Amino acid sequence: PSEVAAAIDRHLDGFLRAAKLEAVGPSDDTEFLRRIYLDLTGCVPDANQARRFHDNPNSDKRSKLIDELLSTSQFGRQFGRTWRDWVCPPELPSTGNAGIQPHQQARAFGDWLGEKFASGKSWDNITRDILTVRGEIKKQPQVIFFGLVGKNGTTTADGSARAVASLFLGLQLQCARCHDDPYRAWSQQEHWSLAAFFARSQGDFKKIEVGKGPSKTRGLINIPKSAFKNAGTSVKVAFLDASSYIDHEKQRDLRSQLVDWMVAKDNPFFAKSFVNRVWFYLFARGIVNPIDDFRKLNPPSHPGLMKLLASEFAASGYDVKHIFRCICRT
């Protein structure tokens, strides 16, 4: 991590020199202590924690504190809450006139994510656990994901596709739902090709299952009337970069193939999207900003830095704590 942190600093120092700007100096111990506790645990340190850090004469006390905080359950809870809030819509769906909203289930989803982050589970495995889940929310809190990103608490194929693109790949597909996006590379067909991975997913924020249906319709989706253009057109399942063949005849649930493509080390979106969100979380602005709008007309502010972080994250096996260590040591 210290070597990666030094490389990050070199990228930023070079950028500042080229722009004839002077870097702000390193934080003092008090500034660092407050910020690292807030970033990694969501709370300021108590008096004993602050005193112990200030009285520590060792030169490596900052890196040791970073490791110490990353090993706590508080880190998991804080980052789990953060991801829960990124997933949740501005207003949770409600059921009927009673307006019952899944507040408790949403909190449980954040707690589930927090446990995964705290235990050191890799981001590709967490992604797979979310996107290929089936069953009931009582046993698997991540089931709520599909209801939250659907419509009125119900799973929808296009809602799932847009959420996967935004949250896990850093891409905005919403405009391509109804027509080819004039500002991005995505066509309406590509939007619905991604949605086809979820065409058989059925349920709400309490359960998710994969419908059976005839094999001849597997891997296909019809563009609905609400999309305005090309309504009724049948679209075949495909990855966004059209890179690989998809065996849609044999597999009932195509979501696992989608995740295989997403988490592959050569995927052009997956690692970049996550490290950009971590950078945004720590510095309040992404290297690509908005954080889910990777495209040619919205390039990264520091292309070399983005490549470095994404490559390091993939090489680490999508180790979440590792990428935090690297950035927090800068």
Coordinates of C-alpha atoms in Angstrom, one line a residue:
P1 CA 0.0 0.0 0.0
S2 CA 2.8 2.5 0.8
E3 CA 4.2 2.0 -2.7
V4 CA 0.8 2.6 -4.3
A5 CA 0.3 5.6 -2.2
A6 CA 3.6 7.1 -3.3
A7 CA 2.6 6.4 -6.9
I8 CA -0.7 8.2 -6.3
D9 CA 1.2 11.2 -4.9
R10 CA 3.5 11.3 -7.9
H11 CA 0.5 11.4 -10.3
L12 CA -1.1 14.3 -8.4
D13 CA 2.2 16.2 -7.9
G14 CA 2.8 16.0 -11.7
F15 CA -0.6 17.3 -12.4
L16 CA -0.2 20.2 -10.0
R17 CA 3.2 21.1 -11.4
A18 CA 1.8 21.2 -14.9
A19 CA -1.0 23.4 -13.7
K20 CA 1.5 25.6 -11.8
L21 CA -0.3 25.0 -8.6
E22 CA 1.2 24.3 -5.1
A23 CA 0.0 21.4 -3.1
V24 CA -1.4 21.8 0.3
G25 CA 1.0 20.5 2.9
P26 CA 0.4 17.2 4.8
S27 CA -2.2 17.2 7.6
D28 CA -1.0 17.5 11.1
D29 CA -1.8 14.7 13.6
T30 CA -5.0 16.3 14.9
E31 CA -6.4 16.8 11.4
F32 CA -5.4 13.4 10.3
L33 CA -6.8 11.7 13.4
R34 CA -10.2 13.3 13.1
R35 CA -10.5 12.7 9.4
I36 CA -9.4 9.1 9.3
Y37 CA -11.9 8.2 12.1
L38 CA -14.7 10.0 10.3
D39 CA -13.9 8.4 6.9
L40 CA -13.3 4.9 8.2
T41 CA -15.7 4.6 11.1
G42 CA -18.2 7.5 10.7
C43 CA -17.3 8.8 14.2
V44 CA -14.7 11.1 15.7
P45 CA -12.2 9.5 18.1
D46 CA -12.9 9.6 21.8
A47 CA -10.5 11.2 24.3
N48 CA -8.6 8.0 25.0
Q49 CA -8.2 7.1 21.3
A50 CA -6.9 10.7 20.6
R51 CA -4.5 10.7 23.5
R52 CA -3.1 7.3 22.6
F53 CA -2.4 8.4 19.0
H54 CA -0.9 11.7 20.0
D55 CA 1.4 10.1 22.6
N56 CA 2.6 7.5 20.1
P57 CA 6.2 8.4 19.1
N58 CA 6.4 5.9 16.2
S59 CA 6.8 7.3 12.7
D60 CA 4.5 4.7 11.2
K61 CA 1.6 5.4 13.6
R62 CA -0.6 6.7 10.8
S63 CA -0.4 3.6 8.7
K64 CA -0.9 1.4 11.8
L65 CA -4.0 3.4 12.7
I66 CA -5.4 3.0 9.2
D67 CA -4.9 -0.8 9.5
E68 CA -6.4 -0.8 12.9
L69 CA -9.6 1.0 11.9
L70 CA -10.0 -1.1 8.7
S71 CA -10.0 -4.2 10.9
T72 CA -12.9 -3.0 13.0
S73 CA -16.6 -3.7 12.6
Q74 CA -17.2 0.0 12.6
F75 CA -15.5 0.3 9.2
G76 CA -17.9 -2.3 7.8
R77 CA -20.9 -0.6 9.2
Q78 CA -19.9 2.8 7.9
F79 CA -19.1 1.7 4.4
G80 CA -22.2 -0.6 4.4
R81 CA -24.4 2.3 5.3
T82 CA -22.8 4.3 2.5
W83 CA -23.5 1.7 -0.1
R84 CA -27.0 1.2 1.2
D85 CA -27.7 4.9 0.7
W86 CA -26.2 4.8 -2.8
V87 CA -28.6 1.9 -3.7
C88 CA -31.8 3.3 -2.0
P89 CA -34.0 5.6 -4.0
P90 CA -34.8 9.1 -2.5
E91 CA -38.0 7.7 -1.1
L92 CA -38.4 4.0 -0.3
P93 CA -41.3 2.2 -2.1
S94 CA -44.5 1.8 -0.1
T95 CA -47.3 -0.8 -0.3
G96 CA -50.8 0.3 -1.0
N97 CA -52.7 3.0 1.0
A98 CA -51.1 1.8 4.3
G99 CA -47.8 3.1 3.0
I100 CA -45.7 0.4 4.6
Q101 CA -42.1 1.1 3.7
P102 CA -39.2 -1.3 4.0
H103 CA -37.1 0.8 6.4
Q104 CA -36.1 -2.2 8.5
Q105 CA -35.2 -4.3 5.5
A106 CA -33.1 -1.4 4.0
R107 CA -31.2 -1.2 7.3
A108 CA -30.7 -4.9 7.3
F109 CA -29.3 -4.7 3.7
G110 CA -26.8 -2.0 5.0
D111 CA -25.9 -4.3 7.9
W112 CA -25.4 -7.2 5.5
L113 CA -23.1 -5.2 3.4
G114 CA -21.2 -4.0 6.5
E115 CA -20.6 -7.5 7.6
K116 CA -19.2 -8.4 4.2
F117 CA -16.9 -5.4 4.1
A118 CA -15.7 -5.9 7.7
S119 CA -14.9 -9.6 7.1
G120 CA -12.8 -8.6 4.0
K121 CA -15.0 -10.3 1.4
S122 CA -13.9 -9.1 -2.0
W123 CA -16.0 -6.8 -4.1
D124 CA -16.5 -9.3 -6.9
N125 CA -18.0 -11.8 -4.5
I126 CA -20.2 -9.3 -2.8
T127 CA -21.4 -8.2 -6.3
R128 CA -22.2 -11.8 -7.2
D129 CA -24.1 -12.4 -3.9
I130 CA -26.3 -9.3 -4.7
L131 CA -26.9 -9.8 -8.4
T132 CA -27.5 -13.6 -8.5
V133 CA -29.6 -13.8 -5.3
R134 CA -32.9 -15.7 -5.2
G135 CA -35.2 -16.5 -2.3
E136 CA -36.7 -14.5 0.5
I137 CA -35.4 -11.4 2.3
K138 CA -35.8 -13.2 5.7
K139 CA -32.8 -15.3 4.9
Q140 CA -31.0 -13.0 2.4
P141 CA -31.2 -9.3 3.1
Q142 CA -29.7 -8.4 -0.3
V143 CA -33.0 -9.5 -2.0
I144 CA -34.2 -6.0 -1.4
F145 CA -31.8 -4.6 -4.0
F146 CA -34.0 -5.6 -6.9
G147 CA -37.2 -4.1 -5.3
L148 CA -35.4 -0.9 -4.5
V149 CA -34.2 -0.3 -8.1
G150 CA -37.4 -1.5 -9.7
K151 CA -40.8 0.3 -9.8
N152 CA -43.1 0.6 -6.8
G153 CA -41.1 -1.9 -4.9
T154 CA -41.4 -4.5 -7.7
T155 CA -38.6 -6.0 -9.7
T156 CA -38.3 -4.7 -13.3
A157 CA -35.8 -5.8 -15.9
D158 CA -35.0 -2.3 -17.1
G159 CA -34.7 -1.0 -13.5
S160 CA -32.2 -3.7 -12.7
A161 CA -30.2 -3.0 -15.8
R162 CA -30.0 0.7 -15.1
A163 CA -29.0 0.1 -11.5
V164 CA -26.3 -2.4 -12.4
A165 CA -24.9 0.0 -15.0
S166 CA -24.8 2.9 -12.6
L167 CA -23.7 1.3 -9.3
F168 CA -21.4 -1.4 -10.5
L169 CA -20.1 -0.2 -13.9
G170 CA -20.3 3.6 -13.6
L171 CA -22.5 4.1 -16.6
Q172 CA -25.7 6.0 -17.2
L173 CA -28.2 4.1 -19.3
Q174 CA -31.5 5.8 -18.4
C175 CA -31.7 7.9 -21.6
A176 CA -31.1 4.8 -23.8
R177 CA -34.3 3.2 -22.4
C178 CA -36.4 5.1 -24.9
H179 CA -34.0 6.1 -27.7
D180 CA -30.3 6.1 -28.6
D181 CA -28.4 8.4 -26.2
P182 CA -27.1 11.3 -28.3
Y183 CA -24.4 12.2 -25.6
R184 CA -23.2 8.7 -24.8
A185 CA -22.2 5.6 -26.7
W186 CA -25.3 3.6 -25.7
S187 CA -28.1 2.6 -28.0
Q188 CA -31.6 1.7 -27.0
Q189 CA -30.8 -1.9 -28.1
E190 CA -27.8 -2.1 -25.8
H191 CA -30.0 -0.9 -22.9
W192 CA -32.5 -3.6 -23.5
S193 CA -29.8 -6.2 -24.2
L194 CA -28.6 -5.7 -20.7
A195 CA -32.1 -5.7 -19.3
A196 CA -32.6 -9.1 -21.0
F197 CA -30.3 -10.6 -18.3
F198 CA -33.1 -9.8 -15.8
A199 CA -36.1 -10.6 -18.0
R200 CA -37.0 -13.7 -16.0
S201 CA -36.4 -12.1 -12.6
Q202 CA -39.6 -11.7 -10.7
G203 CA -40.4 -10.4 -7.2
D204 CA -40.3 -7.3 -5.0
F205 CA -38.4 -6.1 -2.0
K206 CA -39.3 -9.3 -0.1
K207 CA -38.5 -12.0 -2.6
I208 CA -36.8 -12.7 -5.9
E209 CA -37.1 -15.7 -8.1
V210 CA -36.4 -16.6 -11.7
G211 CA -39.5 -17.4 -13.8
K212 CA -39.6 -20.6 -15.8
G213 CA -41.3 -20.1 -19.2
P214 CA -40.4 -21.6 -22.6
S215 CA -36.8 -22.0 -23.5
K216 CA -37.3 -20.2 -26.9
T217 CA -37.9 -16.9 -25.1
R218 CA -34.9 -17.3 -22.8
G219 CA -32.3 -14.5 -23.4
L220 CA -34.9 -12.3 -25.1
I221 CA -36.9 -9.3 -24.0
N222 CA -39.6 -7.2 -25.7
I223 CA -39.3 -3.4 -25.6
P224 CA -42.4 -2.2 -23.7
K225 CA -44.9 0.4 -24.9
S226 CA -43.7 2.8 -22.2
A227 CA -40.3 3.1 -24.0
F228 CA -42.2 4.9 -26.8
K229 CA -39.7 4.0 -29.6
N230 CA -39.5 0.5 -31.1
A231 CA -42.2 -0.9 -28.7
G232 CA -42.7 -4.6 -29.2
T233 CA -39.2 -5.2 -30.7
S234 CA -37.6 -8.3 -29.4
V235 CA -34.0 -7.8 -28.2
K236 CA -31.4 -10.5 -27.6
V237 CA -29.3 -10.6 -24.4
A238 CA -25.8 -9.2 -24.8
F239 CA -23.0 -7.7 -22.8
L240 CA -22.5 -4.0 -23.1
D241 CA -19.2 -4.3 -25.0
A242 CA -20.5 -7.2 -27.1
S243 CA -17.3 -9.1 -26.2
S244 CA -18.4 -12.6 -25.6
Y245 CA -20.9 -15.2 -26.6
I246 CA -23.8 -15.8 -24.2
D247 CA -25.3 -19.3 -23.9
H248 CA -28.9 -18.3 -23.3
E249 CA -30.3 -21.6 -24.5
K250 CA -29.1 -23.9 -21.7
Q251 CA -29.1 -21.6 -18.6
R252 CA -32.3 -20.7 -17.0
D253 CA -30.8 -17.8 -15.0
L254 CA -28.4 -15.7 -17.1
R255 CA -27.4 -13.4 -14.2
S256 CA -24.4 -15.5 -13.3
Q257 CA -23.0 -15.0 -16.9
L258 CA -23.5 -11.3 -16.5
V259 CA -21.5 -11.3 -13.3
D260 CA -18.8 -13.4 -14.8
W261 CA -18.3 -10.8 -17.5
M262 CA -18.5 -7.9 -15.0
V263 CA -15.8 -9.2 -12.6
A264 CA -13.4 -10.4 -15.2
K265 CA -10.0 -8.6 -14.8
D266 CA -10.2 -7.2 -18.3
N267 CA -13.7 -5.7 -17.9
P268 CA -13.4 -2.0 -18.9
F269 CA -15.8 -0.7 -16.3
F270 CA -16.0 -2.8 -13.1
A271 CA -12.8 -1.9 -11.2
K272 CA -12.8 1.7 -12.4
S273 CA -16.4 2.3 -11.2
F274 CA -15.6 1.0 -7.7
V275 CA -12.3 2.9 -7.1
N276 CA -14.0 6.1 -8.5
R277 CA -16.7 5.7 -5.8
V278 CA -14.1 5.2 -3.1
W279 CA -12.3 8.3 -4.3
F280 CA -15.6 10.2 -4.3
Y281 CA -16.3 8.9 -0.8
L282 CA -13.0 10.1 0.6
F283 CA -12.6 13.4 -1.3
A284 CA -16.2 14.5 -2.2
R285 CA -15.5 14.4 -5.9
G286 CA -14.8 11.5 -8.2
I287 CA -11.9 11.3 -10.6
V288 CA -14.8 10.9 -13.0
N289 CA -17.6 13.1 -11.9
P290 CA -20.6 12.5 -11.8
I291 CA -19.4 9.1 -10.5
D292 CA -21.7 7.1 -12.7
D293 CA -21.0 8.9 -16.0
F294 CA -18.0 7.3 -17.5
R295 CA -17.9 8.4 -21.2
K296 CA -15.7 10.0 -23.8
L297 CA -17.3 13.4 -23.3
N298 CA -16.7 13.2 -19.5
P299 CA -13.1 12.0 -19.2
P300 CA -11.3 11.4 -15.9
S301 CA -9.5 14.4 -14.4
H302 CA -6.4 12.2 -13.9
P303 CA -6.4 9.4 -16.5
G304 CA -3.1 7.9 -15.3
L305 CA -4.3 7.8 -11.7
M306 CA -7.6 6.2 -12.7
K307 CA -5.7 3.5 -14.6
L308 CA -3.3 2.9 -11.6
L309 CA -6.1 2.5 -9.1
A310 CA -8.3 0.3 -11.3
S311 CA -5.3 -2.0 -12.1
E312 CA -4.3 -2.2 -8.5
F313 CA -7.8 -3.0 -7.4
A314 CA -8.2 -5.8 -10.0
A315 CA -4.7 -7.2 -9.2
S316 CA -5.5 -7.3 -5.5
G317 CA -8.5 -9.6 -6.2
Y318 CA -10.9 -6.7 -5.7
D319 CA -9.7 -6.2 -2.1
V320 CA -11.8 -3.4 -0.7
K321 CA -9.6 -2.7 2.4
H322 CA -6.5 -2.7 0.2
I323 CA -7.7 0.1 -2.0
F324 CA -8.6 2.1 1.2
R325 CA -5.2 1.5 2.6
C326 CA -3.5 2.7 -0.6
I327 CA -5.5 5.9 -0.8
C328 CA -5.6 6.8 2.9
R329 CA -1.8 6.6 3.1
T330 CA -1.3 9.3 0.5

